[in-house]
Amino acid sequence: MSSTKYILGLFDDPDDMMHGIDKLQKNSIPIYDVYTPMPIHGIEAKLGVKESRLGYAAFMFGCLGGTTIFSLVYYFLVHDWPMNIGGKPAFAIPDFIPATFEWTVLFTAFGMTLTFFYATHLFPGRAPRVMDFRATNDRFVIAIDAKGNIPHDDITNVLKEAGAVEIKHNDRKYVSYE
Amino acid sequence: MSSHNESIIREPLITGKDITYAKITDDILFPVDNKPNKAWWIGFTVASLGACLWVFAVSWTFWYGIGSWGLNKTVGWAWDITGFVWWVGIGHAGTLISAILLLFRQKWRNSINRSAEAMTIFAVICAATYVVGHMGRPWMALWVFPLPNQYGSLWVNFNSPLIWDVFAISTYFSVSLVFWYTGLLPDFATIRDRSIGIRRRIYSICSFGWTGSVKTWQRFEVVSLILAGISTPLVLSVHTIVSMDFATSLEPGWHTTIFPPYFVAGAIFSGFAMVQTLLLVTRKVLGLENYITMFHIESMNKIILVTGSIVGVAYLTEFFIAYYSGGEYEQYTFLNRFIGPYWWAGCMMYGCNILMTQLMWFKRVRTSIFLSWTLSIVVNIGMWFERFVIIVTSLHRDFIPSSWAMFYPTWVDVSVFIGSIGVFFTCFLLFIRYFPSIAIAEVKLLVKSSSEQAKKKLIDEGHLDPVQVEYYKETLINYDSVEISDYKKNKLK
């Protein structure tokens, strides 16, 4: 029984890596994840990753921000302490627009980004779960869960044929843990 | 990924030979991985001396009060607001590059957005210090926010542009910071994965545990796009609201409806000049000529030319409207800019901003590094004088001649200003020392399509229109980072 936990195919070119994904999928080898140093368009479609719903979250946060500050300003200037400024109406909607706009943007930005951090488990101090150290530099890494995916040599051959420059059989899932 | 090739007549965005993904990482992280060179230390020493001057002058202001500035009853806003508007304006170029150019899919933004956004953040910090400084009692700065209090509660007045400004500047700063930091995560992870020991620990915390998996990148791109989409109206709103601080008053010279677009154009104009000032030096000192190329320099010069000309049209419109309005006070204000005691400030404003910028029509000027840098300094000076003229020259002689007065800055005024430049450069130099000064991940996207070597490969393959290839080679002559002899040899073959 081999102690390999994950098989990594390291590519030095994003196009070769895409080719590698196709080859693996043609051979019905499930892909655990792909790690790249830059955003490569098209992988998510190949791996069947659903479109992100962060846009909806952003919209909802924006609505929340705009409503919050508009209600607050209404409370301050119309309800709690209406001021008589030359007899003009206290509920001066045009004057409320700048603050409403700014908080719409503020809530959208913070709400969406924090949702992104939460959903992706990003926060300061999180132990990085790195499978290969060069995946943030110059290697495009396809990771395959070795468990149940046998024989390993076949996977190695498929990756090699697709143009992988290096194939690793890692005994540990994450190399970044000490 | 790059199933089609980019047209050969487009200039390369990355120059140099044997560019690989690893080389890009190494080149950009060179200043982070190694001890800083002499130029950095000289700059840092001078800048931190300036920052010390700022600390001294601001402490003096807080100890003795605003009376230590040159303000008087007539001119109640002068150097501080000039400095505030100048710094906020400078910040605008960073957001324009990172947000608006992203929406327009301008790939050349990829190698300058990081440092331009850093510049935005430091410039807004400098701007904010003027506002807090002018409060006199900075420990009461919280009162600008609508906090419950024992006077009623007496709330802040949301009919006032000054309160809009509080909301605009604070939102602008925090959203820019989020945008900048989110973009830094993948690059911090790159530094983390190639370092050891304490350095790795620090960058590990900074990188939030970034791995670069498919989902992370997918969400990252959505977040970047939406942040760009909301930052675009945000940045326009910020200087619009800054201009309303003036435009909603009844002061001749301020009370004009043209102010919002005029200020926004002026802000982008001065901001690009500052980006140019910083990057022309940075690329040389850090050896990043292959990533910040002549195309970047020329494109920024074109934006300086366009926005400078918009500002020029705004100046002319102001004069025409002053004449056409028939308002005596309005007319006097604009005449006073030339015949009054501050005529020299007016000349600096109109001369630096309109006349000098028009030199950018010449390609030779746009593609000369020395002239670009000189003109960027000229624009920085001119835009400072623009705010000085609008603020001080309008205020010092308005309605009642018995109230006319002159404004003379004291050493505290001057020191706060020079000191704020020191603070800005201290922050910027620390940034290029410890942060990846170019967005590594984003630049890597350009290698296969827009780099000089990719284009050279296409030329060598020889299926291209020779006229277009000749045109391309001619554009390369202006590049200081391209060895043009390579292409001549090619021609013989």
XYZ file of C-alpha atoms in Angstrom:
671
model
C 0.000 0.000 0.000
C 1.571 3.233 -1.043
C 1.650 6.152 1.362
C 0.886 8.692 -1.344
C -1.916 11.023 -0.333
C -1.966 13.466 -3.208
C -0.553 13.349 -6.709
C 0.478 16.728 -8.063
C 1.047 17.506 -11.702
C 3.220 20.579 -12.057
C 3.034 22.485 -15.335
C 5.080 25.473 -16.387
C 2.550 26.736 -18.874
C -1.135 27.467 -18.305
C -2.136 26.111 -21.718
C -0.409 22.790 -20.999
C -2.191 22.674 -17.669
C -5.567 23.158 -19.339
C -4.632 20.346 -21.658
C -3.769 18.264 -18.593
C -7.190 18.902 -17.080
C -8.837 17.730 -20.301
C -6.731 14.587 -20.388
C -7.450 13.700 -16.786
C -11.142 14.248 -17.281
C -11.133 12.130 -20.440
C -9.640 9.341 -18.338
C -12.274 9.892 -15.633
C -9.712 10.859 -13.026
C -11.336 13.297 -10.580
C -9.391 16.492 -9.909
C -9.172 17.658 -6.311
C -8.196 21.270 -7.029
C -5.954 23.389 -9.217
C -3.512 25.949 -7.854
C -2.196 28.716 -10.078
C -0.049 31.798 -9.526
C -2.503 33.930 -11.459
C -6.179 33.746 -12.409
C -6.635 31.389 -15.376
C -9.972 31.759 -17.078
C -11.804 28.642 -18.079
C -10.686 26.283 -15.319
C -13.833 26.872 -13.302
C -15.956 25.870 -16.298
C -13.930 22.687 -16.811
C -14.080 21.719 -13.155
C -17.745 22.574 -12.948
C -17.314 25.285 -10.327
C -20.536 27.249 -10.147
C -20.555 30.949 -10.811
C -19.845 32.999 -7.719
C -22.827 34.540 -5.987
C -20.773 37.320 -4.436
C -22.433 39.795 -6.776
C -25.796 39.173 -5.120
C -24.215 39.594 -1.702
C -22.662 42.866 -2.853
C -26.030 44.123 -4.046
C -27.742 43.244 -0.787
C -25.018 44.923 1.264
C -25.316 48.017 -0.910
C -29.071 48.166 -0.319
C -28.490 47.726 3.392
C -25.924 50.550 3.510
C -28.069 52.987 1.568
C -31.159 52.208 3.659
C -29.253 52.450 6.928
C -27.800 55.898 6.382
C -30.932 57.290 4.739
C -33.019 56.165 7.701
C -30.465 57.583 10.132
C -30.356 60.954 8.391
C -34.149 60.998 8.299
C -34.213 60.339 12.031
C -31.575 63.015 12.776
C -32.810 65.822 10.565
C -36.539 65.241 10.213
C -37.694 63.386 13.285
C -35.320 64.049 16.173
C -34.159 67.618 15.596
C -35.648 69.353 12.551
C -33.858 72.616 11.837
C -35.484 75.678 10.351
C -33.092 76.799 7.655
C -34.780 79.758 5.972
C -38.102 77.951 6.141
C -36.916 75.207 3.830
C -38.255 71.679 4.331
C -36.409 69.540 6.837
C -36.858 66.476 4.657
C -34.468 67.747 1.970
C -33.935 64.582 -0.034
C -31.290 65.969 -2.461
C -29.062 66.813 0.504
C -29.327 63.232 1.733
C -28.025 61.756 -1.508
C -24.252 62.167 -0.987
C -24.178 60.388 2.382
C -26.593 57.714 1.115
C -24.376 57.087 -1.901
C -21.189 56.908 0.160
C -22.591 54.369 2.589
C -24.029 52.292 -0.241
C -20.500 52.009 -1.614
C -18.966 51.503 1.813
C -21.295 48.651 2.781
C -20.976 47.044 -0.651
C -17.181 47.045 -0.468
C -16.814 45.837 3.095
C -19.757 43.446 3.039
C -18.685 41.785 -0.185
C -14.997 41.568 0.684
C -15.672 40.171 4.153
C -18.096 37.651 2.644
C -15.344 36.664 0.217
C -12.868 36.243 3.080
C -15.412 34.279 5.104
C -16.455 31.992 2.265
C -12.861 31.349 1.201
C -11.597 31.005 4.783
C -9.156 33.885 4.475
C -8.177 35.697 7.634
C -4.958 36.978 9.186
C -3.120 34.153 10.898
C -4.730 31.313 8.983
C -2.202 28.551 8.390
C -1.623 28.464 4.638
C -2.675 25.143 3.136
C -0.049 24.914 0.452
C 0.352 21.763 -1.608
C 3.366 23.022 -3.525
C 5.431 26.088 -2.763
C 5.906 27.007 -6.383
C 2.165 27.252 -7.028
C 2.350 30.947 -6.111
C 5.388 31.495 -8.276
C 5.764 29.721 -11.612
C 4.012 26.361 -11.427
C 0.460 25.531 -12.393
C -0.483 22.654 -10.159
C -3.210 20.061 -10.646
C -3.869 18.138 -7.434
C -5.412 14.665 -7.493
C -6.606 12.857 -4.417
C -4.630 9.596 -4.446
C -7.080 7.740 -2.264
C -9.261 5.544 -4.419
C -7.598 6.758 -7.573
C -5.469 3.845 -8.564
C -3.258 2.847 -10.175
C -1.069 5.869 -9.452
C 1.303 5.099 -12.295
C -1.474 5.588 -14.809
C -2.203 9.020 -13.419
C 1.477 9.838 -13.586
C 1.574 8.779 -17.204
C -1.475 10.845 -18.143
C 0.069 13.910 -16.527
C 3.392 13.272 -18.196
C 1.770 12.923 -21.588
C -0.086 16.178 -21.095
C 3.225 17.965 -20.608
C 3.707 18.153 -16.862
C 7.285 19.187 -16.066
C 7.238 17.437 -12.726
C 4.987 14.947 -10.950
C 4.963 14.658 -7.206
C 3.568 11.920 -5.017
C 3.094 13.686 -1.704
C 2.730 11.779 1.534
C 1.270 14.810 3.209
C -1.635 16.848 1.999
C -0.132 20.221 2.876
C 3.599 20.804 2.726
C 3.311 24.124 4.551
C 2.585 22.563 7.947
C 5.653 22.154 10.137
C -5.848 30.948 -22.457
C -4.159 32.807 -25.288
C -5.822 31.112 -28.197
C -5.472 34.193 -30.347
C -2.528 36.526 -30.704
C -2.629 40.196 -29.982
C -2.197 42.524 -32.967
C 1.425 43.250 -33.682
C 0.847 47.001 -33.901
C 0.114 47.108 -30.175
C 3.176 48.037 -28.170
C 4.565 45.404 -25.806
C 3.722 45.801 -22.105
C 6.642 43.695 -20.889
C 10.015 44.002 -22.545
C 13.217 42.035 -22.149
C 14.429 38.603 -23.154
C 13.850 35.239 -21.495
C 10.937 36.476 -19.451
C 9.502 33.573 -17.515
C 6.974 33.493 -14.706
C 9.786 32.854 -12.247
C 11.814 35.748 -13.602
C 8.875 38.121 -13.144
C 8.577 37.047 -9.517
C 12.311 37.464 -8.955
C 12.514 40.835 -10.699
C 9.581 42.373 -8.873
C 10.541 40.969 -5.491
C 14.201 41.939 -5.826
C 13.812 45.009 -3.569
C 11.823 42.941 -1.054
C 14.257 40.020 -0.991
C 17.436 42.084 -0.805
C 18.814 44.865 1.329
C 17.935 48.301 -0.056
C 20.503 50.141 -2.138
C 22.111 53.502 -1.491
C 19.512 55.486 -3.453
C 16.775 54.076 -1.237
C 18.631 54.969 1.946
C 19.305 58.516 0.766
C 15.648 58.939 -0.161
C 14.477 57.400 3.067
C 16.743 59.598 5.180
C 15.562 62.780 3.491
C 11.916 61.708 3.607
C 11.988 60.737 7.253
C 13.664 64.040 8.132
C 10.697 65.663 6.385
C 8.342 63.474 8.396
C 10.074 64.611 11.590
C 9.560 68.210 10.516
C 5.867 67.391 10.055
C 5.616 65.920 13.542
C 7.288 69.017 14.969
C 5.155 71.511 13.042
C 1.890 69.704 13.741
C 2.766 69.378 17.449
C 3.495 73.102 17.461
C 0.098 73.768 15.883
C -1.682 71.639 18.479
C 0.233 73.231 21.351
C -0.113 76.886 20.344
C -3.278 76.621 18.262
C -4.210 77.659 14.752
C -2.935 81.162 15.554
C 0.508 79.913 14.686
C -0.586 79.738 11.057
C -0.796 82.790 8.837
C -4.607 82.878 8.776
C -6.542 86.049 9.487
C -10.169 87.161 9.628
C -10.429 87.566 5.868
C -8.420 84.544 4.790
C -9.644 81.837 7.135
C -8.765 78.971 4.808
C -5.372 78.948 3.166
C -2.429 76.540 3.142
C -4.159 73.765 4.991
C -7.127 73.502 2.634
C -4.805 74.006 -0.335
C -2.746 71.082 0.919
C -5.852 69.033 1.635
C -7.328 69.447 -1.851
C -3.910 68.930 -3.451
C -3.354 65.623 -1.682
C -6.881 64.337 -2.233
C -6.537 65.196 -5.906
C -3.266 63.308 -6.152
C -4.959 60.271 -4.698
C -7.479 60.161 -7.516
C -5.065 58.845 -10.135
C -4.534 55.643 -8.167
C -8.231 54.822 -8.203
C -8.527 55.818 -11.829
C -5.756 53.398 -12.742
C -6.966 50.556 -10.554
C -10.706 50.895 -11.098
C -11.605 52.827 -14.232
C -8.848 51.320 -16.366
C -9.871 47.851 -15.140
C -13.413 48.443 -16.328
C -12.050 49.610 -19.680
C -9.832 46.493 -19.830
C -6.664 48.536 -20.221
C -4.007 45.900 -19.708
C -1.240 48.420 -19.168
C -2.726 49.212 -15.789
C -1.522 45.835 -14.485
C 2.025 46.941 -13.819
C 1.280 50.360 -12.350
C -1.919 49.845 -10.367
C -0.277 48.586 -7.175
C 2.029 51.535 -6.662
C -0.616 54.005 -7.823
C -3.090 52.645 -5.276
C -0.443 52.832 -2.571
C 0.055 56.429 -3.585
C -3.709 57.001 -3.240
C -3.735 55.664 0.280
C -0.729 57.677 1.425
C -2.021 60.818 -0.273
C -5.414 60.513 1.423
C -3.666 60.015 4.774
C -1.723 63.237 4.154
C -4.944 65.014 3.159
C -6.744 63.842 6.278
C -3.976 65.196 8.504
C -4.732 68.720 7.256
C -8.386 68.420 8.171
C -7.559 67.140 11.633
C -4.830 69.791 11.932
C -7.244 72.581 11.118
C -9.636 71.418 13.821
C -7.234 72.889 16.344
C -8.518 70.455 18.931
C -7.901 67.117 17.242
C -9.139 65.170 20.231
C -12.603 66.339 19.213
C -12.237 64.992 15.688
C -14.891 62.371 16.446
C -17.492 65.118 16.470
C -17.562 65.134 12.704
C -19.490 61.877 12.946
C -23.159 61.759 13.978
C -22.619 60.402 17.485
C -25.212 60.653 20.247
C -24.255 63.455 22.635
C -25.491 65.396 25.629
C -26.611 68.440 23.640
C -29.924 67.075 22.559
C -28.614 64.943 20.776
C -27.483 67.670 18.437
C -26.619 65.890 15.205
C -24.209 66.944 12.491
C -25.789 68.861 9.635
C -26.324 66.619 6.639
C -27.256 69.661 4.542
C -23.610 70.734 4.627
C -21.023 69.667 2.042
C -18.447 69.558 4.832
C -20.286 66.584 6.328
C -20.668 65.025 2.892
C -16.909 65.369 2.649
C -16.400 63.504 5.925
C -18.426 60.633 4.508
C -16.775 60.818 1.089
C -13.173 60.919 2.297
C -13.617 58.256 4.971
C -15.402 55.935 2.535
C -12.845 56.637 -0.155
C -9.942 55.852 2.132
C -11.391 52.655 3.545
C -12.650 51.306 0.213
C -9.296 52.072 -1.455
C -7.557 50.265 1.376
C -9.773 47.196 0.968
C -9.267 47.179 -2.794
C -5.505 47.538 -2.432
C -5.155 44.941 0.270
C -7.306 42.350 -1.460
C -5.092 42.703 -4.506
C -1.999 42.258 -2.341
C -3.065 38.873 -0.928
C -1.802 36.655 -3.807
C 1.478 38.550 -3.930
C 2.010 38.285 -0.180
C 1.437 34.550 -0.607
C 4.168 34.520 -3.262
C 6.622 36.114 -0.830
C 5.487 33.762 1.932
C 6.095 30.639 -0.116
C 9.651 31.599 -1.025
C 10.893 32.772 2.349
C 11.735 31.092 5.629
C 11.709 31.819 9.330
C 10.218 34.956 10.828
C 9.799 36.555 7.412
C 7.605 33.692 6.368
C 5.519 34.015 9.501
C 4.945 37.715 8.951
C 4.026 37.381 5.294
C 1.906 34.368 6.183
C -0.216 36.519 8.465
C -0.375 39.226 5.789
C -1.436 36.744 3.113
C -4.486 35.530 5.087
C -3.650 31.944 4.094
C -4.021 32.497 0.352
C -3.499 29.363 -1.758
C -4.480 30.296 -5.292
C -7.046 27.534 -5.726
C -9.646 27.724 -8.462
C -12.455 29.017 -6.284
C -10.259 31.567 -4.578
C -9.235 33.073 -7.884
C -12.753 32.963 -9.243
C -14.127 34.867 -6.266
C -11.118 37.168 -6.230
C -11.885 38.224 -9.790
C -15.543 38.875 -8.995
C -14.544 40.943 -5.967
C -11.999 42.942 -7.997
C -14.498 43.683 -10.720
C -17.249 44.797 -8.357
C -14.840 46.857 -6.269
C -13.700 48.532 -9.497
C -17.321 49.111 -10.460
C -18.188 50.836 -7.197
C -14.871 52.667 -6.868
C -15.413 54.396 -10.186
C -18.453 56.461 -9.138
C -16.902 56.737 -5.676
C -13.763 58.475 -6.892
C -15.827 60.835 -9.043
C -18.065 61.597 -6.070
C -15.125 62.373 -3.797
C -13.733 65.294 -5.722
C -17.231 66.408 -6.681
C -17.990 66.735 -2.990
C -14.623 68.398 -2.303
C -15.511 70.962 -4.964
C -18.902 71.478 -3.324
C -17.125 72.635 -0.170
C -16.437 75.685 -2.287
C -19.173 75.699 -4.917
C -22.086 75.787 -2.451
C -20.739 78.975 -0.846
C -21.591 82.486 -2.011
C -17.954 83.472 -2.490
C -17.048 84.987 -5.885
C -14.643 82.613 -7.599
C -16.099 79.641 -5.726
C -19.793 79.899 -6.442
C -19.800 78.158 -9.827
C -21.609 75.106 -11.125
C -18.624 74.050 -13.255
C -16.612 73.119 -10.165
C -17.401 69.374 -9.880
C -16.219 68.253 -13.358
C -13.436 70.826 -13.293
C -12.141 69.550 -9.951
C -12.413 65.904 -10.955
C -10.422 66.520 -14.153
C -7.878 68.542 -12.177
C -7.589 65.782 -9.601
C -6.848 63.113 -12.189
C -4.463 65.504 -13.927
C -2.430 66.153 -10.792
C -2.641 62.533 -9.708
C -1.172 61.226 -12.930
C 1.589 63.796 -12.665
C 2.446 62.410 -9.227
C 2.321 58.814 -10.504
C 4.721 59.864 -13.238
C 7.000 61.609 -10.725
C 7.130 58.510 -8.547
C 7.290 55.780 -11.174
C 9.943 57.309 -13.409
C 12.270 57.250 -10.422
C 11.035 53.945 -8.994
C 11.478 51.985 -12.227
C 15.051 53.204 -12.470
C 16.008 52.659 -8.837
C 14.339 49.255 -8.560
C 15.326 48.192 -12.074
C 11.762 47.660 -13.246
C 12.248 49.119 -16.724
C 10.987 45.925 -18.320
C 7.611 46.188 -16.591
C 7.006 49.927 -16.550
C 7.852 50.623 -20.163
C 7.815 53.577 -22.492
C 4.257 52.640 -23.428
C 3.161 53.171 -19.827
C 4.975 56.476 -19.636
C 3.507 57.710 -22.903
C -0.013 56.561 -22.017
C 0.136 58.424 -18.739
C 1.401 61.499 -20.550
C -1.567 61.276 -22.886
C -3.926 61.202 -19.924
C -2.091 64.196 -18.453
C -2.557 65.998 -21.756
C -6.274 65.196 -21.996
C -7.131 66.044 -18.397
C -4.870 69.113 -18.496
C -6.759 70.320 -21.537
C -10.107 69.704 -19.836
C -8.835 71.812 -16.947
C -7.775 74.449 -19.502
C -11.276 74.542 -20.983
C -12.685 74.870 -17.462
C -10.401 77.857 -16.793
C -11.548 79.559 -19.988
C -15.190 78.818 -19.174
C -14.757 80.395 -15.756
C -13.406 83.566 -17.313
C -16.160 83.704 -19.897
C -18.894 83.131 -17.338
C -17.422 85.796 -15.041
C -17.576 88.232 -17.925
C -20.980 87.059 -19.161
C -22.618 86.989 -15.730
C -22.216 90.737 -15.403
C -21.530 90.273 -11.687
C -19.024 92.892 -10.608
C -17.580 90.900 -7.756
C -17.257 87.803 -9.893
C -15.523 89.813 -12.607
C -13.165 91.466 -10.158
C -12.174 88.110 -8.654
C -11.001 86.840 -12.005
C -9.251 90.078 -12.967
C -7.602 90.064 -9.563
C -5.921 86.774 -10.406
C -3.777 88.686 -12.915
C -3.645 92.271 -11.688
C -3.886 91.683 -7.924
C -1.032 91.188 -5.487
C -1.140 87.408 -6.083
C -0.619 87.755 -9.850
C 2.429 85.521 -9.647
C 0.378 82.684 -8.178
C -2.118 83.082 -11.017
C 0.697 82.945 -13.554
C 2.061 79.783 -11.959
C -1.390 78.201 -12.098
C -2.225 79.037 -15.701
C 1.334 78.702 -16.973
C 2.138 75.333 -15.409
C -1.232 73.723 -15.952
C -2.221 74.884 -19.425
C 0.789 76.158 -21.312
C 3.376 73.612 -20.187
C 1.008 70.667 -20.579
C 0.390 71.518 -24.209
C 3.985 70.434 -24.907
C 2.686 66.897 -24.495
C 1.193 67.101 -27.978
C 4.674 66.290 -29.278
C 5.554 62.620 -29.272
C 9.170 63.487 -28.642
C 8.192 65.178 -25.395
C 5.878 62.346 -24.354
C 8.534 59.720 -24.920
C 11.393 61.589 -23.258
C 11.882 60.368 -19.720
C 13.660 63.518 -18.625
C 11.021 65.865 -20.063
C 8.159 63.719 -18.741
C 9.592 63.843 -15.269
C 10.242 67.585 -15.427
C 6.733 68.258 -16.712
C 5.232 66.062 -14.022
C 6.937 68.229 -11.409
C 5.687 71.334 -13.208
C 2.127 69.984 -13.073
C 2.454 69.132 -9.379
C 3.519 72.704 -8.696
C 0.878 74.151 -10.997
C -1.926 72.196 -9.374
C -0.825 73.273 -5.919
C -0.996 76.878 -7.118
C -4.417 76.249 -8.663
C -5.833 75.435 -5.247
C -3.927 78.329 -3.682
C -5.341 80.752 -6.254
C -8.888 79.435 -5.933
C -8.777 79.567 -2.154
C -6.560 82.455 -1.096
C -6.875 84.801 -4.070
C -10.664 84.518 -3.997
C -10.897 85.062 -0.262
C -8.405 87.861 0.222
C -10.423 90.414 -1.756
C -14.123 89.667 -1.984
C -16.948 92.047 -1.181
C -15.924 94.840 1.189
C -12.600 96.553 0.423
C -12.168 97.464 4.089
C -11.890 93.727 4.796
C -9.305 93.096 2.134
C -6.186 91.484 3.486
C -3.114 89.532 2.472
C -2.189 86.037 3.514
C 1.412 85.341 4.468
C 2.285 81.794 5.490
C 4.270 81.352 8.691
C 7.071 78.845 9.102
C 4.513 76.485 10.638
C 2.361 76.560 7.485
C 5.366 75.870 5.300
C 6.709 73.153 7.600
C 3.400 71.311 7.762
C 3.309 71.246 3.972
C 6.915 70.209 3.413
C 6.534 67.764 6.283
C 3.486 66.154 4.709
C 5.519 65.514 1.565
C 8.072 63.864 3.845
C 5.375 61.682 5.425
C 4.137 60.704 1.982
C 7.574 59.698 0.706
C 8.447 57.871 3.906
C 5.325 55.743 3.478
C 6.010 55.220 -0.215
C 9.629 54.186 0.321
C 8.619 51.727 3.037
C 6.012 50.396 0.635
C 8.517 49.667 -2.139
C 10.852 48.082 0.384
C 8.422 45.640 2.020
C 5.540 45.244 -0.420
C 5.508 43.891 -3.976
C 5.490 47.215 -5.820
C 3.972 45.673 -8.948
C 1.001 43.307 -8.966
C 2.954 40.120 -9.725
C -0.029 37.915 -10.515
C -1.571 40.451 -12.844
C 1.651 41.077 -14.748
C 2.052 37.344 -15.307
C -1.192 37.415 -17.263
C 0.503 39.542 -19.918
C 3.474 37.299 -20.669
C 1.863 35.141 -23.323
C 0.038 37.881 -25.185
C 1.565 41.279 -24.686
C 5.257 40.758 -23.999
C 8.044 41.752 -26.312
C 9.284 38.174 -26.556
C 5.843 36.834 -27.522
C 5.627 39.429 -30.235
C 9.162 38.746 -31.392
C 8.269 35.097 -31.714
C 5.353 36.054 -33.946
C 7.623 38.201 -36.096
C 10.144 35.384 -36.376
C 7.404 33.027 -37.460
C 6.844 35.480 -40.265
C 3.132 35.292 -41.043
C 2.540 38.963 -40.331
C 1.937 41.958 -42.548
C 5.445 43.423 -43.079
C 4.089 46.988 -42.977
C 2.661 46.376 -39.542
C 5.889 44.748 -38.406
C 7.860 47.786 -39.573
C 5.470 50.040 -37.684
C 5.923 47.935 -34.579
C 9.705 48.076 -34.843
C 9.601 51.838 -35.202
C 7.593 52.207 -32.001
C 10.215 50.148 -30.193
C 12.929 52.699 -30.957
C 11.608 54.901 -28.152
C 11.873 52.138 -25.561
C 14.854 52.428 -23.255
C 14.514 48.768 -22.257
C 14.561 47.214 -25.747
C 17.715 46.299 -27.598
C 16.812 47.561 -30.992
C 19.785 45.861 -32.634
C 18.034 42.501 -32.212
C 15.410 43.606 -34.645
C 17.878 44.890 -37.258
C 19.625 41.536 -37.349
C 16.265 39.996 -37.797
C 15.586 42.188 -40.787
C 18.754 41.039 -42.580
C 17.805 37.448 -42.073
